Coordinates of C-alpha atoms in Angstrom, one line a residue:
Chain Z
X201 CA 5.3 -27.9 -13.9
X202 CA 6.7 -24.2 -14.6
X203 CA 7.8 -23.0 -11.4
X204 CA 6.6 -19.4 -12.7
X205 CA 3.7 -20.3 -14.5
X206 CA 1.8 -18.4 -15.9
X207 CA 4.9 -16.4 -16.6
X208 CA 8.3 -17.3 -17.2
X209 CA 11.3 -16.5 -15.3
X210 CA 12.6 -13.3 -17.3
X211 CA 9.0 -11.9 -17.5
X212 CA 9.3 -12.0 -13.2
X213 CA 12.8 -10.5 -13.2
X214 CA 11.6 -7.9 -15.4
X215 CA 8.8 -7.1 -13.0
X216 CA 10.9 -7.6 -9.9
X217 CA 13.6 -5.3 -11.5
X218 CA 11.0 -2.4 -12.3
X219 CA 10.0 -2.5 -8.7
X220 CA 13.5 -2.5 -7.3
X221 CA 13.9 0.8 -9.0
X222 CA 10.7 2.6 -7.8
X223 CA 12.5 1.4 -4.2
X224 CA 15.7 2.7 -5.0
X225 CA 13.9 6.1 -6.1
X226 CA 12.1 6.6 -3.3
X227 CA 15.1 5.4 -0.5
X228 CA 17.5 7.2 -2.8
X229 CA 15.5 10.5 -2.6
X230 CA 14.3 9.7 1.2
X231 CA 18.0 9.2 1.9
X232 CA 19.1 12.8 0.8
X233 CA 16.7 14.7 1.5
X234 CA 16.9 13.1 5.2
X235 CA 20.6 13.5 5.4
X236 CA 20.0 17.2 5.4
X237 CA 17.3 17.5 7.4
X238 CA 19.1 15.2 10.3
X239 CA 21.9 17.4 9.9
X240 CA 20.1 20.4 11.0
X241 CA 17.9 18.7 13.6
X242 CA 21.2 16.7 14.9
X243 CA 22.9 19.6 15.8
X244 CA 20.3 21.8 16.4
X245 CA 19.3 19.9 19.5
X246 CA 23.1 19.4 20.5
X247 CA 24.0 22.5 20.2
X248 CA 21.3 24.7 19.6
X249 CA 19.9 27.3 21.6
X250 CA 16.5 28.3 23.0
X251 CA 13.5 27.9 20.9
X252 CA 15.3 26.5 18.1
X253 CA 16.6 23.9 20.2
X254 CA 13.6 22.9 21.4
X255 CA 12.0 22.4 18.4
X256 CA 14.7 20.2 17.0
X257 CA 14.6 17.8 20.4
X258 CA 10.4 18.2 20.0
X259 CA 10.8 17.1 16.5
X260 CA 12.8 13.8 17.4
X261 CA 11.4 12.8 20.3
X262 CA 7.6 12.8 18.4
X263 CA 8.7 11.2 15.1
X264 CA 11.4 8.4 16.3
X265 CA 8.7 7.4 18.9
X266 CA 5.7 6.3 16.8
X267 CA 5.8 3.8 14.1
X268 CA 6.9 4.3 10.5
X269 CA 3.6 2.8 9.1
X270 CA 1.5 5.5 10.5
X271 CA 3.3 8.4 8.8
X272 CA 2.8 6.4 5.2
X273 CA -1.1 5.8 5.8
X274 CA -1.1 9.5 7.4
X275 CA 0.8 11.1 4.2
X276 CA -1.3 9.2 2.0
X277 CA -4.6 10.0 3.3
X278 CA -4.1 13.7 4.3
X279 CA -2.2 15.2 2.0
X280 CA -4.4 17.8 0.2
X281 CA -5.8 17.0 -3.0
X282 CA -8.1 19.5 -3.5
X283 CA -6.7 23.3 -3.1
X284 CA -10.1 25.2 -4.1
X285 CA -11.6 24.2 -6.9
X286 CA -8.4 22.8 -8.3
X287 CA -7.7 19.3 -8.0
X288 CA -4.4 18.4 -7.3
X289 CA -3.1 14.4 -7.8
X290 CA -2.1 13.5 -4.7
X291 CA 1.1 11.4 -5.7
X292 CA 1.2 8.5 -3.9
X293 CA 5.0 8.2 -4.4
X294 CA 5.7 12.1 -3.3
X295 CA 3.3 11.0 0.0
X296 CA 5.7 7.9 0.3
X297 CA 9.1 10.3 0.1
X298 CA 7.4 12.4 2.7
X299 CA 6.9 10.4 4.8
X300 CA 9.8 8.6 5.2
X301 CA 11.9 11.5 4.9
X302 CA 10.0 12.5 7.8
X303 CA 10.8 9.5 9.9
X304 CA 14.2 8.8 8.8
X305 CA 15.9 12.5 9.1
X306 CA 14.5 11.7 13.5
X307 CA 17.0 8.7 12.7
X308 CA 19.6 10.1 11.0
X309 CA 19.2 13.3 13.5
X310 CA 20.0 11.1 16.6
X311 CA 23.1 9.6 14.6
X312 CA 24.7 12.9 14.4
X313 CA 24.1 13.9 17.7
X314 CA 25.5 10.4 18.7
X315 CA 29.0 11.5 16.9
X316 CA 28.8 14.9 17.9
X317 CA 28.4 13.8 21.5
X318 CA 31.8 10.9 20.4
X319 CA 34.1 14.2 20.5
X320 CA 35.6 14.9 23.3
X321 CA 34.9 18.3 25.3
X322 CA 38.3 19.1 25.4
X323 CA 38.4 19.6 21.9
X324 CA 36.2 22.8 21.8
X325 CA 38.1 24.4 24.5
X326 CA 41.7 23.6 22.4
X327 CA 39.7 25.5 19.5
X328 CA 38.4 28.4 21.8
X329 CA 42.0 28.9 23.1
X330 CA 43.1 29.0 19.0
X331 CA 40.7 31.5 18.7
X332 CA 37.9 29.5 16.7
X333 CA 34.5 30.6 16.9
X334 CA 31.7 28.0 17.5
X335 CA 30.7 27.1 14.0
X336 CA 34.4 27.3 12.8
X337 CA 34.9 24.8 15.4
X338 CA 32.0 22.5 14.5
X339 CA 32.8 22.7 10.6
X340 CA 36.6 22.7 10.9
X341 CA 37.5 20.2 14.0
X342 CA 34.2 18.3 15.6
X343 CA 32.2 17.3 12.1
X344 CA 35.3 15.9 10.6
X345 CA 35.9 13.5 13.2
X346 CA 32.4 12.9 14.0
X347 CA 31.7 12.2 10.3
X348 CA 33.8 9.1 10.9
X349 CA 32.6 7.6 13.9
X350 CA 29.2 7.8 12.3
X351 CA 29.8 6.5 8.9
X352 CA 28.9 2.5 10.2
X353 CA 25.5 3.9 11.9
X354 CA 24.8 6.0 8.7
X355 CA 24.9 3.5 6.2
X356 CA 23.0 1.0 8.6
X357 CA 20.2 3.8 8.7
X358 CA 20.1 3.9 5.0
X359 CA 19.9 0.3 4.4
X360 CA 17.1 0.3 7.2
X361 CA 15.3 2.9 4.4
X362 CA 15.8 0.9 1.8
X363 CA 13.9 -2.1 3.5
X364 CA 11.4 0.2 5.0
X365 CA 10.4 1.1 1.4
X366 CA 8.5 -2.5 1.6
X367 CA 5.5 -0.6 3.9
X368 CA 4.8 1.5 0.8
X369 CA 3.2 -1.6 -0.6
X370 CA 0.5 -0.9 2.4
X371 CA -0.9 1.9 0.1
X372 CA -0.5 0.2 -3.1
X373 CA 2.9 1.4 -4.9
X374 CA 4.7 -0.3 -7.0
X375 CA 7.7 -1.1 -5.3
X376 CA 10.0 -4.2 -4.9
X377 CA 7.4 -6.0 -2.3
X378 CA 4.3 -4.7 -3.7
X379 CA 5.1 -6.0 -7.7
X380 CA 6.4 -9.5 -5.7
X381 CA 2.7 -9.4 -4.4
X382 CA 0.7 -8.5 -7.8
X383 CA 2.7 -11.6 -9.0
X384 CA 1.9 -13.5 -6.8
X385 CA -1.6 -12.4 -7.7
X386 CA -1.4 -15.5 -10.2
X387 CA 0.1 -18.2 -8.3
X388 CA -1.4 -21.3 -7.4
X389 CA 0.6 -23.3 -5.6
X390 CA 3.0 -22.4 -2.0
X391 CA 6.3 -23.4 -4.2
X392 CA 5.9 -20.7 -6.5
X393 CA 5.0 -18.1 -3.5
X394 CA 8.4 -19.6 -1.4
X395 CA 10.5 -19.2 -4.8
X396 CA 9.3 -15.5 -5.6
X397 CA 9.2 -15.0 -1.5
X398 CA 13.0 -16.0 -1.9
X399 CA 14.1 -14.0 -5.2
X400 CA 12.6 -10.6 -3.5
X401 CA 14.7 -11.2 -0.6
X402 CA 17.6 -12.6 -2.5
X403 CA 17.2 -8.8 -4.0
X404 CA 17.6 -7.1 -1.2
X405 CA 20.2 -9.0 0.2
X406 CA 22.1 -8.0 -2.9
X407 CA 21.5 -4.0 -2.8
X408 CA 21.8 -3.5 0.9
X409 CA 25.3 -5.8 0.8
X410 CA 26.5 -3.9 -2.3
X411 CA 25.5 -0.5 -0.6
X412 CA 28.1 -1.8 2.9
X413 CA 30.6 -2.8 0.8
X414 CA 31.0 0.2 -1.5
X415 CA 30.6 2.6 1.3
X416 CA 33.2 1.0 3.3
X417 CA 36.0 1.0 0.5
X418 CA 34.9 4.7 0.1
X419 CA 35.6 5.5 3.3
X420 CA 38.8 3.0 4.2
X421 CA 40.7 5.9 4.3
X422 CA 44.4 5.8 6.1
X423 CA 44.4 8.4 8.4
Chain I
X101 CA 9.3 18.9 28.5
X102 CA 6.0 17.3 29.4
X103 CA 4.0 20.6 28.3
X104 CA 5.9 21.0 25.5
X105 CA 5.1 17.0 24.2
X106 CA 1.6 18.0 24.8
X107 CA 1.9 21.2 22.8
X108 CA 3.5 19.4 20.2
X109 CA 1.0 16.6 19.8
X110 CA -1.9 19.0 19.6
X111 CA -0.1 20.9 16.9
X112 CA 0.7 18.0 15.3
X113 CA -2.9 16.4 15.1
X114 CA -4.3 20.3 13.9
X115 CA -2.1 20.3 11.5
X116 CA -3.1 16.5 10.3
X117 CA -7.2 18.3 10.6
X118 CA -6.3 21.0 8.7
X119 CA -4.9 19.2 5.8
X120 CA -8.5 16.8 6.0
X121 CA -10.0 19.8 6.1
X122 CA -8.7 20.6 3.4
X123 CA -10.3 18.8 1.0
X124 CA -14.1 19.4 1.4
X125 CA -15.1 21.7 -1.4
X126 CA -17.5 24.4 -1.8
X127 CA -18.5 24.8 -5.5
X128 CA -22.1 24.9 -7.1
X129 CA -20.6 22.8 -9.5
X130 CA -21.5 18.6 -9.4
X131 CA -19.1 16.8 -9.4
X132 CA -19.4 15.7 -12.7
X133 CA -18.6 19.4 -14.6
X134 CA -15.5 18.8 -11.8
X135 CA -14.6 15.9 -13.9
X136 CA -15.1 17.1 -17.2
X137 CA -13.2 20.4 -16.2
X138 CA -10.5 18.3 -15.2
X139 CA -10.5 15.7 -18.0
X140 CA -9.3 13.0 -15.9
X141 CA -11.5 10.2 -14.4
X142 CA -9.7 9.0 -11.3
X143 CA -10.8 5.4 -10.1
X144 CA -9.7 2.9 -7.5
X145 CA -9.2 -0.4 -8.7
X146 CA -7.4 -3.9 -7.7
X147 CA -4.4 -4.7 -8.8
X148 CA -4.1 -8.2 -7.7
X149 CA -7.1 -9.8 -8.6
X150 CA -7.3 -11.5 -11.7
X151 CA -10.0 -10.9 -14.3
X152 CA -11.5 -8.4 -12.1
X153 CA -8.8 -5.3 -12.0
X154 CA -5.1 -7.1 -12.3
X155 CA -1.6 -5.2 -13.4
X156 CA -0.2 -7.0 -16.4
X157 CA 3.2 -7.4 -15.8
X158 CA 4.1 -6.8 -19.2
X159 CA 2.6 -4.2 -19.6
X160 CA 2.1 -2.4 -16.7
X161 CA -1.4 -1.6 -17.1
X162 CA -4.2 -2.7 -15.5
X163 CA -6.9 -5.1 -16.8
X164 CA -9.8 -6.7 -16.0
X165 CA -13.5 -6.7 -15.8
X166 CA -13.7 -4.0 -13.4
X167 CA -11.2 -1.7 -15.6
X168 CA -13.8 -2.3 -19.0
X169 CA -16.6 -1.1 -16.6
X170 CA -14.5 1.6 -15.6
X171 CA -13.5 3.1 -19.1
X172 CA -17.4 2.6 -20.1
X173 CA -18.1 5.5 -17.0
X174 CA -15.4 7.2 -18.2
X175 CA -16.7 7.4 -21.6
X176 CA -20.0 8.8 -20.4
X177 CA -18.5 11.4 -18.9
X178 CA -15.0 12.4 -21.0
X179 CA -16.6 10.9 -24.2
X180 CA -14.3 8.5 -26.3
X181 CA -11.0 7.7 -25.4
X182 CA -11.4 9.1 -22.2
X183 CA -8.4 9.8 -19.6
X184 CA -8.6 7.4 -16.7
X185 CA -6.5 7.9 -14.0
X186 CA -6.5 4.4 -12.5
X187 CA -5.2 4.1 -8.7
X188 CA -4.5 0.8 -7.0
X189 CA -6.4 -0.1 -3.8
X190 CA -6.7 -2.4 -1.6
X191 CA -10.0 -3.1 1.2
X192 CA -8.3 -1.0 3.6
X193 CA -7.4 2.1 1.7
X194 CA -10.4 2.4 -0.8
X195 CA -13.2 3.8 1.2
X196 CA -10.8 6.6 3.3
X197 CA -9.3 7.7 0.1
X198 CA -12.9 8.2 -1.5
X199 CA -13.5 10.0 1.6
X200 CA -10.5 12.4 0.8
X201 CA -11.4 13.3 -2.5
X202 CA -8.7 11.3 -4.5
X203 CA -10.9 9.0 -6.0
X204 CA -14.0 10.0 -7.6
X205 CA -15.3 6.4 -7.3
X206 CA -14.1 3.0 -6.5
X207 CA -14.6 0.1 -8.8
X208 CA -12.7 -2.5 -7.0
X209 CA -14.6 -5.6 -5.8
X210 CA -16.5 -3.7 -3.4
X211 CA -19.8 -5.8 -1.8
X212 CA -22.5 -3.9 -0.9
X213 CA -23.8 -4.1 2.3
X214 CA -25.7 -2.4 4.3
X215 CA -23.5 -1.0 7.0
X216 CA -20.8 0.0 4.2
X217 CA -23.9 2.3 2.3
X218 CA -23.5 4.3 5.7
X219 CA -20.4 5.4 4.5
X220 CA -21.0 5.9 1.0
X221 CA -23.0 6.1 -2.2
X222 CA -22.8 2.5 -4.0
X223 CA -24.6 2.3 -7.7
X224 CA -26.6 -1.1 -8.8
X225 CA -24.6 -4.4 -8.8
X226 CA -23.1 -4.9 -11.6
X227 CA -21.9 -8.6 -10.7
X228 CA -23.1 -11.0 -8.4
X229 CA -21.0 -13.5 -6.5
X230 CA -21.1 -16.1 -4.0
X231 CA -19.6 -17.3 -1.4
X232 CA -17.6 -20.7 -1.5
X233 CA -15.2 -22.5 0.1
X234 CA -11.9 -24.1 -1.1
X235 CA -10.7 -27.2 0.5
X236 CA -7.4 -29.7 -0.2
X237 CA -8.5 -32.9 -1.9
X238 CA -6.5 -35.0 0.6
X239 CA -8.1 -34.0 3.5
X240 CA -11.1 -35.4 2.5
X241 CA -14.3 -32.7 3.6
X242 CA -17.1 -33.3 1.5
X243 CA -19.8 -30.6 2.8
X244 CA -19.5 -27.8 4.3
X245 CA -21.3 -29.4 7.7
X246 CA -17.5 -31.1 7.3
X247 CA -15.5 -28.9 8.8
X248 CA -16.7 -28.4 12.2
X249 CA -14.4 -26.7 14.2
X250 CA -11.7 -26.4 11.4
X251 CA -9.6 -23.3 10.7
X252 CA -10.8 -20.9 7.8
X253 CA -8.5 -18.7 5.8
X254 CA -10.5 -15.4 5.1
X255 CA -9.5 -12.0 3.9
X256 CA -9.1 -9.1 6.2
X257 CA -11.7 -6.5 6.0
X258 CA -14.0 -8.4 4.5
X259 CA -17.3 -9.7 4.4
X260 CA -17.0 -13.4 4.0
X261 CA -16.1 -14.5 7.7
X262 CA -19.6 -13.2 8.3
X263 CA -21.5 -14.8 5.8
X264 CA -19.7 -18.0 6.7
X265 CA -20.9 -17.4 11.0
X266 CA -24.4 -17.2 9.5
X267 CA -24.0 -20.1 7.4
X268 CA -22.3 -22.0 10.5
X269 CA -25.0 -21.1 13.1
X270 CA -27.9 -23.0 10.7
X271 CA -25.8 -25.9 10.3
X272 CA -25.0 -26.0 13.9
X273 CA -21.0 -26.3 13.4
X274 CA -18.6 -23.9 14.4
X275 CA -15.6 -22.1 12.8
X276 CA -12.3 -20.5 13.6
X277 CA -10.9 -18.1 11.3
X278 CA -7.6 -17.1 10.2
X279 CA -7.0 -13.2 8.6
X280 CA -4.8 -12.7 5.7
X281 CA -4.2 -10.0 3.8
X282 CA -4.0 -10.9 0.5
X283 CA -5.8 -13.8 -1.4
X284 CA -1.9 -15.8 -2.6
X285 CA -1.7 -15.3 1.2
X286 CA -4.3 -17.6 2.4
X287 CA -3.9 -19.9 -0.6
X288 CA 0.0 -20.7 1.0
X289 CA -1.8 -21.5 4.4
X290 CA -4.0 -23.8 2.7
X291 CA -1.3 -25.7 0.5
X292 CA 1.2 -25.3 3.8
X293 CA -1.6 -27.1 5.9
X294 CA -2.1 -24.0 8.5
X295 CA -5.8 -23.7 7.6
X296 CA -8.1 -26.3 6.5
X297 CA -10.3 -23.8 3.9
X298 CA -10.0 -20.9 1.6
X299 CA -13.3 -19.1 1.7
X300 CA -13.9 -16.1 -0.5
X301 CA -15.8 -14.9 -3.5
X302 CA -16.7 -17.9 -6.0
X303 CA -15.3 -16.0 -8.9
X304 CA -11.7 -14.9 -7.0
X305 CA -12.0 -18.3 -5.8
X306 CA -11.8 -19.8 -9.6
X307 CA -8.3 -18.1 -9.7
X308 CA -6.9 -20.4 -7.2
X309 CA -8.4 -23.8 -8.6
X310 CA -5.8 -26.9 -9.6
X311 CA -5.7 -29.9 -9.6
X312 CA -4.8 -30.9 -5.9
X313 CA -8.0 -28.5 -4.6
X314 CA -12.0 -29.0 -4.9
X315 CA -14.7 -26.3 -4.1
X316 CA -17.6 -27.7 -1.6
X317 CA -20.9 -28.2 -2.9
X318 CA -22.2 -25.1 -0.9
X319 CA -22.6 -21.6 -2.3
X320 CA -24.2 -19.1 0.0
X321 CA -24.6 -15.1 0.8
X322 CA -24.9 -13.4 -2.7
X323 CA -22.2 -10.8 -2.8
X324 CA -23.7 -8.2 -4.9
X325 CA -20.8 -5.9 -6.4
X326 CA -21.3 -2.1 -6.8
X327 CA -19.3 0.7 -7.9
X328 CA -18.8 3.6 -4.6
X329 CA -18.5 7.0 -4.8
X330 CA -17.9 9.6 -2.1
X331 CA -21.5 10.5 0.1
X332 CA -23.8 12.4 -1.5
X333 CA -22.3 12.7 -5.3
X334 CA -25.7 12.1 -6.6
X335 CA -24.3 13.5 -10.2
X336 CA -21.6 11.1 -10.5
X337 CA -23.5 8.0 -9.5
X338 CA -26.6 9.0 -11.7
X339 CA -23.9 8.4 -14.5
X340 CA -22.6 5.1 -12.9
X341 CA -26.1 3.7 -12.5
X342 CA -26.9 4.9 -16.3
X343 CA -23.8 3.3 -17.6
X344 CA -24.6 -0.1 -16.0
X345 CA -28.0 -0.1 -17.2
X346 CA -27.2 0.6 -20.6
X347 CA -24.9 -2.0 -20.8
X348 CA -27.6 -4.4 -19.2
X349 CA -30.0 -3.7 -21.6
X350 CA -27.6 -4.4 -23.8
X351 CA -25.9 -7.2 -23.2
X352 CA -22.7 -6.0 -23.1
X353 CA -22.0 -6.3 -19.5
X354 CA -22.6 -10.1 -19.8
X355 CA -20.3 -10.1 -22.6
X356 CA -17.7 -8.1 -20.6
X357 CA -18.1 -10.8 -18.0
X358 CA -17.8 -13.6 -20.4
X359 CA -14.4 -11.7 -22.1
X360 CA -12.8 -12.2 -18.5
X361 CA -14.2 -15.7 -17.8
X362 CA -16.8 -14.8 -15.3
X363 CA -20.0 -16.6 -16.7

């Protein structure tokens, strides 16, 4: 029996391949766009002030608390796609980005504060006496150091993204896990389904390992 | 801070109404001239079930019974070669996103039943099914009456655990159930042993024969297909019901049927 019938092993790949890159695009573009986003929420609630500050900690505390799942099937179902008599497409992939741009800049957000809060106080105060300002302080002496107490968080957040991709499959887009499941769409038998089961995770083994590995040569500076 | 989670959920959840909202329109225009103004013809379809609406991996395109019914509507409407913008669904996100507008119908499997008409407008059947049940050749059930108080693999959101209870209560047996949400899914119990029956629609059923499986003698509950479109678009499922009575009359849509090895 062919272990892939009615396909053949390439034909799979091919599929598998096409879906790893829909995955990649969406995490890559989550990743970004949620790197910036954390930034500003990070230390806007660490050291913001007032309103602003409140907003940022509002922000955090709503999204990291509820499940990831919700904001896909919420993005998907109520973003607009009628503005008048104009009928917009309501991109399922842009609904996906959203949404886990949403959830993953809470993350990313509480990493920052995390190495913000690693610096000790006495630091400002050595800066204040040098005659820093705040925010030459924070560019010039705090993020530097806190960049590199994060870096092993940050790139575990980012390879959680990359696997959270997989609830996109939930509202039907073709990423890694959803093409695995149209595939399996013609399968008969439990061997075939444990054999593709075991290539899709063999896939993202690969990427999320490759991802830990270059980032950490990157970042292997001597200091 | 308590206040201000408070605040923040409520502005949240307005903003979420808003955006539903959002979507209701208020145009003379049917729904139809919406469509032909647009040019596009958006419809739901599956994407994993074969010979009804299934992505070709080579291609990338969807095919499929359901998707030659579709591009018949969309003809009506567009004319030749019409634009079709297909969407994959699945039981739990076609009827909300028919509700929001996105789809302008849903071609995708979808029994009629009464409680679902509640919800929204269905056209005639177009294809009717049964349901049957799957069971391993070694384990050696021969009727349905068989498999008292065995474990049945059924899909989620769907309407064959019921039609099996009715079945159940005349023969005087009883069934457990096991939910899974996608047909491959309940096929690996049964090889793996963790359910004693598949039980679905005859003809999605066919997709999962070989060799080591057998189909009980039973057929029961006629699962009438229809196409769905969103409450109240009379326009649009005048068009529908046209189309599939043309092709009746026809004999087309038997034809179609047979092309996809459903007669």
């Amino acid at each position: 029996m062919n272990l892939f019938s009615p396909y053949t092993l390439p034909e799979v790949l091919i599929f598998l391949l096409k879906g790893l890159r829909m995955t990649l695009f969406i995490a890559g573009i989550s990743i970004g766009l949620s790197f910036v986003f954390g930034a500003i929420l990070g230390i806007g609630r660490q050291m913001g002030k007032g309103i602003f500050h409140k907003i940022c900690a509002l922000y955090i505390e709503c999204v990291r608390n509820m499940p990831l799942l919700l904001y896909i099937l919420a993005f998907r179902f109520t973003m607009p796609t009628y503005i008048g008599n104009y009928k917009i497409q309501n991109k399922p992939v842009a609904s996906a980005i959203l949404a886990m741009t949403v959830f993953t800049s809470a993350m990313v957000a509480e990493i920052i504060r995390g190495g913000l809060n690693s610096i000790p106080k006495g630091q400002w105060e050595a800066a204040a006496s040098q005659g820093f300002t705040r925010s030459q302080t924070l560019i010039h002496i705090i993020l530097p150091q806190a960049v590199r107490n994060i870096l092993v968080p940050m790139v575990g957040q980012f390879v959680t993204c990359i696997k959270d991709t997989s609830f996109c499959a939930v509202v039907g887009i073709g990423e890694l896990m959803m093409n695995t499941t149209i595939i399996m769409g013609k399968f008969k038998f439990a061997d075939q389904v444990i054999v593709l089961y075991a290539i899709t995770a063999f896939i993202y083994y690969l990427i999320n390992i490759l991802l830990m590995h270059v980032s950490q040569r990157l970042f292997k500076k001597p200091c | 801070m308590k206040k201000i989670i408070a605040i923040g959920a409520m502005a949240l959840l307005s903003a979420v109404a808003l955006f539903a909202n959002g979507t209701t329109e208020t145009a003379p225009k049917t729904e139809v001239d919406k469509i032909k103004a647009r040019g596009v013809f958006t419809v739901g379809c599956k994407e994993d079930v074969p010979n009804f609406g299934y992505k070709n991996i080579q291609t990338g395109k969807v095919e499929g019974f359901e998707i030659d019914l579709a591009n018949k509507i969309g003809e009506k409407i567009l004319g030749p070669n019409p634009k079709i913008d297909f969407v994959g669904v699945t039981a739990k996100t076609r009827g909300p996103l028919l509700d929001t507008g996105e789809l302008d119908a849903v071609v995708a499997t979808f029994t009629v039943t009464d409680e679902r008409r509640k919800s929204w407008d269905f056209s005639d059947i177009y294809y009717v099914d049964s349901v049957a049940v799957m069971v391993k050749k070694s384990n050696g059930f021969k009727s349905f009456k068989d498999l008292d108080g065995k474990t049945i693999g059924v899909a989620q959101s769907s309407t064959t655990k019921k039609s099996l209870e009715a079945e159940a209560q005349k023969e005087g047996i009883t069934l457990k159930y096991s939910e899974f949400a996608t047909y491959p899914e309940i096929k690996v119990a049964l090889d793996s042993g963790r359910i004693d029956a598949f039980s679905v629609d005859l003809s999605i059923l066919a997709g999962y024969m070989e060799d080591s499986c057998m189909l009980l003698p039973e057929r029961f509950a006629p699962q009438q297909y229809g196409a769905a479109v969103k409450k109240g678009n009379a326009a649009l499922l005048k068009v529908i019901n046209d189309t599939i009575e043309e092709l009746k009359a026809s004999g087309e849509l038997d034809k179609m049927q047979e092309n996809w090895h459903l007669k």
